[in-house]
Amino acid sequence: MDTKLSAIVAIDANGAIGRNGQLLCHLPADLKHFKAITTGHSIIMGRKTFESFPRGPLPGRQNIVVTRNAHYRPQGVTVAHSIDQAIALVEMPGEAFIIGGGTLYQATIGLVSTLHLTRIEAAFAEADTFFPHIDAAQWAVASEEHHEADERNPYPYTFVTLCRK
């Protein structure tokens, strides 16, 4: 199977994606967007990202966890020991999504053809995990949808889809 690989991530103004193994902030609209885009597809993540989920595997998706630990066997997930193996294990149709964390994004940025970004219009000084640099010359904006902060989402944000040129 020839798998189309995409990445989906929420990033702040400085390219940060997390702190202390967690998301930068709680944006319900971003979580809803993430669910809408990834449901029905395979999602590929690192072990720390998987372990940050409060309720285990995300429903309606094939959860593939990349780890070097040969004994790692959480219930409800497909375990891979390399990125190539993770891609080979994709079972759901359509694109597969890299969903984090920072190490996996860094290792796969050259493989993805689409980036689904939520650009949070704020900077989080205490962030400790970052998305790889996005070279604008390599990407074209396919769609962009801006939203102001509201009673549920404390920061303005923009959903941006980039396609590799």
Backbone as ProteinMPNN parsed JSONL, in Angstrom:
{"seq_chain_A": "MDTKLSAIVAIDANGAIGRNGQLLCHLPADLKHFKAITTGHSIIMGRKTFESFPRGPLPGRQNIVVTRNAHYRPQGVTVAHSIDQAIALVEMPGEAFIIGGGTLYQATIGLVSTLHLTRIEAAFAEADTFFPHIDAAQWAVASEEHHEADERNPYPYTFVTLCRK", "coords_chain_A": {"N_chain_A": [[0.851, -1.188, 0.0], [0.572, 2.192, -0.853], [1.141, 4.712, 1.121], [-0.169, 7.87, 1.876], [1.366, 10.349, 3.656], [0.722, 12.562, 6.256], [0.992, 15.395, 8.477], [-0.267, 16.528, 11.585], [-0.766, 19.219, 13.74], [-0.709, 21.488, 16.53], [0.62, 24.662, 16.841], [2.512, 27.264, 18.457], [3.246, 30.826, 18.256], [5.992, 30.758, 18.166], [6.663, 28.314, 17.164], [6.409, 26.326, 19.014], [5.157, 23.279, 20.486], [4.53, 21.894, 22.765], [4.69, 21.316, 26.378], [6.241, 19.923, 29.154], [5.388, 17.336, 28.392], [2.753, 17.709, 27.627], [-0.01, 19.317, 25.841], [0.188, 22.765, 24.759], [-1.914, 24.445, 25.516], [-5.45, 24.5, 26.269], [-7.573, 24.146, 23.727], [-10.611, 23.778, 22.717], [-11.764, 23.9, 20.117], [-9.637, 23.207, 18.456], [-9.182, 20.564, 19.247], [-11.572, 19.384, 18.388], [-11.339, 19.838, 15.633], [-9.021, 18.311, 15.098], [-10.032, 15.745, 15.693], [-12.036, 15.524, 13.711], [-10.516, 15.523, 11.357], [-8.768, 13.317, 11.649], [-10.248, 11.011, 12.35], [-11.169, 7.781, 11.314], [-8.853, 7.215, 10.073], [-5.373, 6.145, 10.065], [-3.235, 6.881, 12.783], [-0.064, 8.002, 13.7], [2.255, 7.932, 16.259], [4.655, 8.919, 18.78], [5.799, 7.141, 21.725], [5.676, 8.706, 24.128], [3.793, 10.647, 23.435], [1.519, 9.026, 23.044], [1.237, 8.073, 25.689], [0.432, 10.368, 26.929], [-2.25, 10.62, 26.538], [-5.282, 10.797, 28.186], [-7.253, 8.784, 28.235], [-6.345, 6.521, 26.939], [-6.01, 4.694, 23.794], [-7.039, 6.55, 20.883], [-10.354, 6.66, 19.83], [-11.898, 5.225, 16.859], [-9.81, 5.282, 15.115], [-6.798, 3.864, 13.788], [-4.359, 3.379, 16.036], [-1.022, 3.842, 16.029], [1.953, 3.251, 17.619], [5.193, 4.373, 17.907], [8.114, 3.077, 19.16], [11.249, 2.384, 20.782], [11.348, 0.415, 22.619], [11.275, -2.92, 22.983], [9.561, -4.453, 24.48], [7.235, -3.117, 24.849], [3.796, -3.035, 25.001], [1.021, -1.848, 24.922], [-2.552, -2.074, 25.34], [-4.832, -2.085, 22.581], [-3.406, -0.74, 20.643], [-1.214, -0.539, 17.773], [2.049, -1.539, 17.707], [5.124, -0.209, 16.654], [8.563, -0.343, 15.703], [10.089, 1.339, 14.278], [10.003, 4.166, 12.046], [9.604, 3.481, 9.361], [8.528, 0.899, 9.691], [6.182, 1.567, 11.061], [4.773, 2.985, 9.076], [4.461, 0.923, 7.23], [2.684, -0.65, 8.631], [0.256, 0.615, 8.508], [-3.203, 0.408, 8.269], [-5.674, 1.564, 7.743], [-7.7, 3.286, 5.304], [-6.774, 5.943, 2.95], [-5.046, 8.987, 3.873], [-2.377, 8.784, 6.297], [-1.646, 9.947, 9.564], [0.889, 11.769, 11.153], [1.122, 12.472, 14.494], [2.653, 13.429, 16.551], [5.251, 13.025, 19.005], [7.548, 15.79, 19.25], [10.057, 14.626, 18.476], [9.266, 12.654, 16.649], [7.956, 14.206, 14.716], [10.185, 15.66, 13.787], [11.708, 13.605, 12.66], [10.088, 12.822, 10.543], [9.353, 14.962, 8.947], [10.375, 15.37, 6.389], [9.063, 13.434, 4.953], [6.344, 13.866, 4.853], [3.466, 14.949, 2.998], [1.463, 16.731, 3.363], [0.618, 19.308, 5.637], [-1.292, 19.85, 8.432], [-2.023, 22.456, 10.195], [-2.627, 24.068, 13.3], [-2.417, 27.225, 14.035], [-1.619, 28.858, 16.826], [-2.251, 31.961, 18.095], [-0.343, 33.069, 20.04], [2.357, 33.085, 22.397], [4.173, 30.732, 24.217], [6.154, 30.841, 26.777], [7.198, 28.913, 28.482], [7.362, 26.6, 27.028], [8.71, 23.464, 25.89], [9.01, 21.761, 23.79], [9.241, 21.558, 20.282], [8.066, 22.16, 16.92], [9.519, 21.095, 13.823], [11.381, 23.441, 11.769], [9.511, 25.149, 9.3], [9.952, 25.433, 6.005], [8.956, 27.918, 4.069], [9.206, 28.096, 1.3], [8.937, 25.539, 0.385], [6.317, 24.816, 0.632], [2.824, 25.162, -0.122], [-0.035, 27.13, 0.526], [-3.034, 25.571, 1.045], [-5.464, 25.869, 2.286], [-6.969, 28.178, 4.592], [-8.186, 29.243, 7.657], [-9.322, 31.519, 9.798], [-9.887, 32.162, 13.303], [-11.27, 34.009, 15.95], [-10.496, 34.474, 19.463], [-12.713, 33.062, 21.901], [-15.401, 32.391, 24.25], [-14.846, 29.736, 24.877], [-12.412, 29.119, 23.718], [-9.395, 30.294, 24.465], [-7.463, 31.723, 23.007], [-6.756, 33.455, 19.912], [-6.783, 31.681, 16.781], [-5.66, 29.895, 13.848], [-6.622, 27.657, 11.367], [-4.599, 26.003, 9.184], [-3.847, 24.541, 6.118], [-1.197, 23.08, 4.549], [0.389, 22.168, 1.522], [2.924, 20.177, 0.151], [5.075, 21.581, -2.236]], "CA_chain_A": [[0.0, 0.0, 0.0], [1.325, 3.441, -0.931], [0.471, 5.547, 2.114], [0.06, 9.312, 1.899], [1.682, 10.722, 5.03], [0.468, 13.95, 6.615], [1.225, 15.703, 9.888], [-1.253, 17.437, 12.16], [-0.135, 19.766, 14.94], [-1.015, 22.855, 16.963], [1.888, 25.317, 17.165], [2.38, 28.662, 18.871], [3.924, 31.819, 17.409], [7.422, 30.43, 18.111], [6.831, 26.935, 16.697], [6.312, 25.388, 20.134], [4.016, 22.373, 20.423], [4.213, 21.278, 24.042], [5.5, 21.56, 27.576], [6.107, 18.855, 30.153], [4.646, 16.206, 27.85], [1.349, 18.055, 27.414], [-0.276, 20.387, 24.895], [0.466, 24.102, 25.286], [-3.117, 25.041, 26.091], [-6.683, 23.783, 25.947], [-8.373, 24.792, 22.671], [-11.61, 22.79, 22.298], [-11.968, 23.926, 18.664], [-8.543, 22.461, 17.854], [-9.421, 19.143, 19.512], [-12.674, 18.998, 17.49], [-10.733, 19.846, 14.29], [-8.145, 17.139, 15.072], [-10.888, 14.555, 15.628], [-12.704, 15.497, 12.404], [-9.542, 15.211, 10.306], [-8.078, 12.039, 11.823], [-11.14, 9.858, 12.541], [-11.255, 6.928, 10.127], [-7.507, 7.087, 9.497], [-4.312, 5.695, 10.967], [-2.448, 7.947, 13.392], [1.25, 7.504, 14.106], [2.757, 8.796, 17.33], [5.667, 8.381, 19.668], [5.321, 6.572, 22.983], [5.315, 9.746, 25.101], [2.528, 11.236, 22.985], [0.455, 8.075, 23.386], [1.054, 8.007, 27.142], [-0.177, 11.614, 27.409], [-3.703, 10.54, 26.353], [-5.873, 10.4, 29.474], [-8.161, 7.63, 28.133], [-5.785, 5.464, 26.096], [-6.074, 4.877, 22.344], [-8.098, 7.414, 20.379], [-11.338, 5.82, 19.132], [-12.208, 5.474, 15.45], [-8.561, 5.418, 14.381], [-5.751, 2.892, 14.1], [-3.317, 4.042, 16.812], [0.287, 3.203, 15.851], [2.913, 3.863, 18.53], [6.589, 4.085, 17.575], [8.961, 3.021, 20.354], [12.412, 1.496, 20.698], [11.176, -0.595, 23.664], [10.793, -4.165, 22.384], [8.579, -5.077, 25.37], [6.102, -2.197, 25.002], [2.611, -3.646, 24.401], [-0.246, -1.364, 25.483], [-3.75, -2.6, 24.679], [-5.565, -1.245, 21.649], [-2.543, -0.026, 19.707], [-0.253, -1.275, 16.968], [3.385, -1.07, 18.094], [6.161, -0.248, 15.62], [9.878, -0.037, 16.261], [10.738, 2.314, 13.391], [9.041, 4.923, 11.234], [9.283, 2.663, 8.187], [7.624, -0.165, 10.124], [4.892, 2.198, 11.369], [4.11, 3.271, 7.8], [4.093, -0.369, 6.646], [1.588, -1.231, 9.417], [-0.979, 1.38, 8.313], [-4.279, -0.443, 7.747], [-6.874, 2.318, 7.375], [-7.551, 3.915, 3.989], [-6.499, 7.376, 2.878], [-3.783, 9.428, 4.458], [-2.034, 8.472, 7.681], [-1.243, 11.199, 10.209], [1.87, 11.885, 12.223], [0.461, 13.354, 15.459], [3.578, 13.868, 17.592], [5.692, 14.336, 19.43], [8.587, 16.555, 18.574], [11.069, 13.755, 17.859], [8.663, 12.0, 15.483], [7.787, 15.239, 13.687], [11.512, 15.949, 13.238], [12.135, 12.461, 11.85], [9.192, 12.559, 9.41], [8.992, 16.188, 8.214], [10.744, 15.199, 4.986], [8.223, 12.4, 4.342], [4.938, 14.248, 4.776], [3.083, 15.745, 1.831], [0.489, 17.734, 3.808], [0.674, 19.74, 7.032], [-2.522, 20.425, 8.973], [-1.544, 23.247, 11.327], [-3.426, 25.031, 14.035], [-1.479, 28.257, 14.488], [-2.144, 29.552, 17.997], [-1.682, 33.313, 18.086], [0.193, 33.344, 21.368], [3.67, 32.468, 22.625], [4.233, 30.095, 25.53], [7.572, 30.913, 27.141], [7.624, 27.71, 29.199], [7.338, 25.457, 26.111], [9.974, 22.734, 25.813], [8.989, 20.9, 22.61], [9.022, 22.418, 19.12], [7.883, 21.572, 15.598], [10.645, 21.466, 12.96], [11.223, 24.653, 10.957], [8.756, 24.981, 8.059], [10.511, 26.267, 4.943], [7.804, 28.389, 3.282], [9.451, 27.877, -0.124], [8.6, 24.15, 0.05], [4.911, 24.55, 0.918], [1.801, 26.063, -0.652], [-1.227, 27.164, 1.366], [-4.214, 24.998, 0.384], [-6.622, 26.487, 2.927], [-6.659, 28.949, 5.793], [-9.446, 29.623, 8.288], [-8.988, 32.214, 11.048], [-10.914, 32.249, 14.348], [-10.927, 34.838, 17.114], [-10.716, 33.847, 20.764], [-14.097, 33.146, 22.354], [-15.57, 31.96, 25.638], [-14.298, 28.39, 25.069], [-11.057, 29.06, 23.163], [-8.812, 31.517, 25.034], [-6.516, 32.397, 22.111], [-7.088, 33.387, 18.484], [-6.072, 30.59, 16.111], [-5.934, 29.733, 12.425], [-6.398, 26.34, 10.785], [-3.9, 26.155, 7.908], [-3.412, 23.304, 5.463], [-0.098, 23.304, 3.612], [0.738, 21.034, 0.674], [4.297, 20.288, -0.361], [5.137, 21.995, -3.652]], "C_chain_A": [[0.886, 1.236, 0.0], [0.606, 4.467, -0.052], [0.848, 7.008, 1.943], [0.25, 9.708, 3.356], [1.486, 12.214, 5.221], [0.866, 14.143, 8.07], [0.132, 16.657, 10.336], [-0.715, 17.886, 13.508], [-0.69, 21.155, 15.249], [0.303, 23.482, 17.404], [1.643, 26.763, 17.583], [3.19, 29.558, 17.936], [5.415, 31.527, 17.246], [7.686, 29.002, 17.647], [6.776, 25.904, 17.808], [5.055, 24.543, 20.004], [3.657, 21.771, 21.781], [5.103, 21.736, 25.172], [5.2, 20.448, 28.577], [5.234, 17.696, 29.665], [3.175, 16.456, 27.593], [1.218, 19.107, 26.318], [-0.019, 21.736, 25.561], [-0.713, 24.711, 26.015], [-4.321, 24.197, 25.686], [-7.492, 24.623, 24.963], [-9.394, 23.762, 22.187], [-11.825, 22.758, 20.781], [-10.87, 23.144, 17.946], [-8.739, 20.964, 18.065], [-10.521, 18.601, 18.6], [-12.164, 18.884, 16.049], [-9.856, 18.6, 14.104], [-8.972, 15.86, 14.908], [-11.536, 14.425, 14.255], [-11.745, 15.063, 11.294], [-9.0, 13.792, 10.424], [-8.989, 10.823, 11.98], [-11.285, 9.097, 11.219], [-9.914, 6.706, 9.453], [-6.55, 6.486, 10.526], [-3.578, 6.918, 11.491], [-1.17, 7.325, 13.943], [1.822, 8.477, 15.118], [3.891, 8.107, 18.068], [5.041, 7.896, 20.961], [4.875, 7.644, 23.974], [4.007, 10.432, 24.713], [1.377, 10.306, 23.354], [0.179, 8.079, 24.885], [0.465, 9.293, 27.725], [-1.701, 11.6, 27.259], [-4.343, 10.053, 27.651], [-6.712, 9.128, 29.408], [-7.634, 6.532, 27.214], [-5.964, 5.756, 24.618], [-7.249, 5.758, 21.917], [-9.066, 6.575, 19.539], [-11.504, 6.218, 17.666], [-10.98, 5.641, 14.576], [-7.661, 4.234, 14.714], [-4.621, 3.667, 14.779], [-2.022, 3.248, 16.659], [1.285, 3.966, 16.711], [4.31, 3.408, 18.148], [7.403, 4.156, 18.861], [10.152, 2.107, 20.094], [12.295, 0.337, 21.696], [10.529, -1.85, 23.072], [9.695, -4.83, 23.215], [7.323, -4.23, 25.554], [4.891, -2.76, 24.276], [1.323, -3.133, 25.037], [-1.428, -1.91, 24.678], [-4.31, -1.581, 23.698], [-4.708, -0.457, 20.68], [-1.706, -1.012, 18.898], [1.111, -0.702, 17.321], [4.335, -1.247, 16.917], [7.482, 0.162, 16.258], [10.714, 0.847, 15.346], [9.644, 3.054, 12.627], [8.633, 4.113, 10.011], [8.313, 1.546, 8.547], [6.237, 0.405, 10.421], [4.105, 2.457, 10.084], [3.637, 1.968, 7.149], [2.898, -0.994, 7.363], [0.26, -0.492, 9.268], [-2.022, 0.482, 7.644], [-5.482, 0.343, 7.257], [-6.639, 3.074, 6.069], [-7.23, 5.413, 4.076], [-5.183, 7.724, 3.55], [-3.626, 8.934, 5.89], [-1.428, 9.737, 8.273], [-0.167, 10.995, 11.258], [1.265, 12.874, 13.208], [1.378, 13.759, 16.616], [4.32, 12.706, 18.204], [6.816, 14.909, 18.6], [9.613, 15.702, 17.851], [10.514, 13.1, 16.597], [8.401, 13.005, 14.364], [9.127, 15.523, 12.999], [11.949, 14.846, 12.282], [11.308, 12.275, 10.584], [8.88, 13.791, 8.564], [9.328, 16.076, 6.72], [9.877, 14.2, 4.232], [6.785, 12.843, 4.117], [4.657, 15.13, 3.558], [2.097, 16.852, 2.191], [0.713, 18.032, 5.284], [-0.669, 20.361, 7.395], [-2.115, 21.149, 10.254], [-2.681, 23.998, 11.984], [-2.416, 26.025, 14.58], [-2.154, 29.029, 15.621], [-1.463, 30.919, 18.059], [-1.332, 33.746, 19.508], [1.568, 32.688, 21.432], [3.705, 31.954, 24.054], [5.7, 29.955, 25.922], [8.072, 29.627, 27.792], [7.623, 26.454, 28.319], [8.717, 24.793, 26.053], [10.054, 21.786, 24.615], [8.543, 21.737, 21.411], [8.837, 21.595, 17.851], [9.1, 21.955, 14.758], [10.341, 22.734, 12.159], [10.477, 24.314, 9.662], [9.323, 25.968, 7.042], [9.369, 26.652, 4.0], [7.98, 28.141, 1.787], [9.043, 26.464, -0.562], [7.102, 23.848, 0.147], [4.004, 25.591, 0.281], [0.586, 25.994, 0.268], [-2.416, 26.646, 0.568], [-5.494, 25.591, 0.974], [-6.173, 27.18, 4.208], [-7.98, 29.462, 6.355], [-9.149, 30.207, 9.67], [-10.186, 32.261, 12.003], [-10.409, 33.133, 15.474], [-11.116, 34.025, 18.389], [-12.197, 34.003, 21.122], [-14.183, 32.589, 23.769], [-14.977, 30.577, 25.911], [-12.839, 28.27, 24.639], [-10.325, 30.348, 23.515], [-7.841, 32.283, 24.137], [-7.067, 32.398, 20.687], [-6.246, 32.284, 17.822], [-6.493, 30.547, 14.65], [-5.647, 28.299, 12.026], [-5.774, 26.571, 9.414], [-3.546, 24.778, 7.373], [-2.37, 23.686, 4.423], [0.161, 22.036, 2.833], [2.15, 21.253, 0.139], [4.264, 20.616, -1.847], [5.82, 20.925, -4.489]], "O_chain_A": [[1.844, 1.317, 0.769], [-0.419, 5.02, -0.448], [2.028, 7.352, 1.873], [-0.609, 9.435, 4.195], [2.007, 13.028, 4.459], [1.054, 13.174, 8.807], [-0.336, 17.491, 9.562], [-0.268, 17.074, 14.318], [-1.086, 21.896, 14.35], [1.02, 22.92, 18.232], [0.696, 27.403, 17.127], [3.75, 29.09, 16.945], [6.037, 31.996, 16.292], [8.819, 28.528, 17.73], [7.065, 24.73, 17.576], [4.03, 24.997, 19.495], [2.579, 21.194, 21.929], [6.105, 22.426, 24.981], [4.044, 20.091, 28.806], [4.441, 17.143, 30.427], [2.419, 15.512, 27.364], [2.208, 19.717, 25.912], [-0.01, 21.834, 26.788], [-0.541, 25.41, 27.014], [-4.21, 23.291, 24.86], [-8.026, 25.674, 25.318], [-9.069, 22.945, 21.325], [-12.048, 21.686, 20.22], [-11.136, 22.489, 16.938], [-8.488, 20.176, 17.153], [-10.414, 17.482, 18.097], [-12.516, 17.946, 15.333], [-9.94, 17.921, 13.08], [-8.648, 15.003, 14.086], [-11.581, 13.33, 13.694], [-12.131, 14.316, 10.394], [-8.793, 13.126, 9.41], [-8.538, 9.699, 11.763], [-11.495, 9.688, 10.16], [-9.838, 6.086, 8.392], [-6.885, 6.344, 11.702], [-3.327, 7.87, 10.753], [-1.194, 6.265, 14.568], [1.874, 9.683, 14.882], [4.065, 6.891, 17.994], [3.886, 8.206, 21.256], [3.819, 7.514, 24.593], [3.201, 10.762, 25.583], [0.374, 10.748, 23.914], [-0.978, 8.088, 25.306], [0.045, 9.313, 28.882], [-2.377, 12.477, 27.797], [-3.973, 8.995, 28.159], [-6.874, 8.453, 30.425], [-8.41, 5.694, 26.756], [-6.06, 6.916, 24.218], [-8.321, 5.712, 22.52], [-8.638, 5.857, 18.635], [-11.288, 7.368, 17.281], [-11.081, 6.086, 13.433], [-7.754, 3.667, 15.803], [-3.996, 4.522, 14.152], [-1.937, 2.106, 17.111], [1.448, 5.177, 16.557], [4.584, 2.211, 18.073], [7.385, 5.166, 19.564], [10.076, 1.178, 19.29], [13.065, -0.62, 21.62], [9.355, -1.826, 22.702], [8.972, -5.684, 22.703], [6.442, -4.591, 26.335], [4.938, -2.948, 23.061], [0.594, -3.92, 25.64], [-1.307, -2.173, 23.482], [-4.271, -0.375, 23.944], [-5.218, 0.406, 19.966], [-1.518, -2.163, 19.291], [1.306, 0.511, 17.24], [4.353, -2.292, 16.266], [7.509, 0.917, 17.23], [11.896, 1.078, 15.6], [8.498, 2.607, 12.577], [7.453, 4.062, 9.661], [7.377, 1.272, 7.796], [5.228, -0.208, 10.071], [2.908, 2.179, 10.018], [2.545, 1.914, 6.583], [2.172, -1.788, 6.766], [-0.751, -0.912, 9.831], [-1.768, -0.122, 6.602], [-6.244, -0.16, 6.431], [-5.51, 3.457, 5.764], [-7.389, 6.048, 5.118], [-4.325, 6.868, 3.765], [-4.605, 8.698, 6.597], [-0.774, 10.507, 7.569], [-0.299, 10.151, 12.144], [0.925, 13.994, 12.826], [0.912, 14.377, 17.573], [4.026, 11.542, 17.931], [7.008, 14.57, 17.432], [10.0, 16.021, 16.728], [11.214, 13.002, 15.589], [8.601, 12.691, 13.191], [9.192, 15.616, 11.773], [12.499, 15.125, 11.216], [11.772, 11.636, 9.64], [8.196, 13.669, 7.548], [8.62, 16.64, 5.885], [9.946, 14.122, 3.005], [6.08, 12.268, 3.287], [5.488, 15.941, 3.148], [1.913, 17.798, 1.425], [0.966, 17.129, 6.081], [-1.125, 21.293, 6.733], [-1.889, 20.512, 11.283], [-3.583, 24.501, 11.314], [-1.646, 25.703, 15.486], [-3.125, 29.754, 15.407], [-0.236, 31.008, 18.072], [-1.938, 34.651, 20.081], [1.894, 31.833, 20.609], [3.314, 32.656, 24.987], [6.397, 29.055, 25.452], [9.249, 29.289, 27.666], [7.861, 25.355, 28.821], [9.748, 25.458, 26.151], [11.053, 21.087, 24.442], [7.597, 22.52, 21.503], [9.369, 20.493, 17.719], [9.662, 23.032, 14.956], [9.18, 23.054, 11.907], [10.777, 23.313, 9.01], [9.191, 27.182, 7.197], [8.877, 25.824, 3.233], [6.987, 27.99, 1.075], [8.829, 26.223, -1.75], [6.665, 22.754, -0.21], [4.373, 26.759, 0.16], [0.221, 24.915, 0.735], [-2.768, 27.213, -0.467], [-6.48, 25.791, 0.266], [-5.162, 26.83, 4.817], [-8.791, 30.041, 5.632], [-8.773, 29.484, 10.592], [-11.335, 32.382, 11.578], [-9.26, 33.018, 15.9], [-11.813, 33.011, 18.391], [-12.849, 34.957, 20.699], [-13.161, 32.345, 24.41], [-14.64, 30.27, 27.055], [-12.112, 27.414, 25.142], [-10.603, 31.393, 22.925], [-7.438, 33.393, 24.485], [-7.762, 31.464, 20.289], [-5.132, 31.998, 18.26], [-7.532, 31.084, 14.266], [-4.568, 27.775, 12.303], [-6.355, 27.259, 8.575], [-3.005, 23.944, 8.1], [-2.621, 24.504, 3.538], [0.156, 20.945, 3.402], [2.518, 22.354, -0.268], [3.52, 20.007, -2.615], [5.968, 21.088, -5.7]]}, "name": "protein", "num_of_chains": 1, "seq": "MDTKLSAIVAIDANGAIGRNGQLLCHLPADLKHFKAITTGHSIIMGRKTFESFPRGPLPGRQNIVVTRNAHYRPQGVTVAHSIDQAIALVEMPGEAFIIGGGTLYQATIGLVSTLHLTRIEAAFAEADTFFPHIDAAQWAVASEEHHEADERNPYPYTFVTLCRK"}
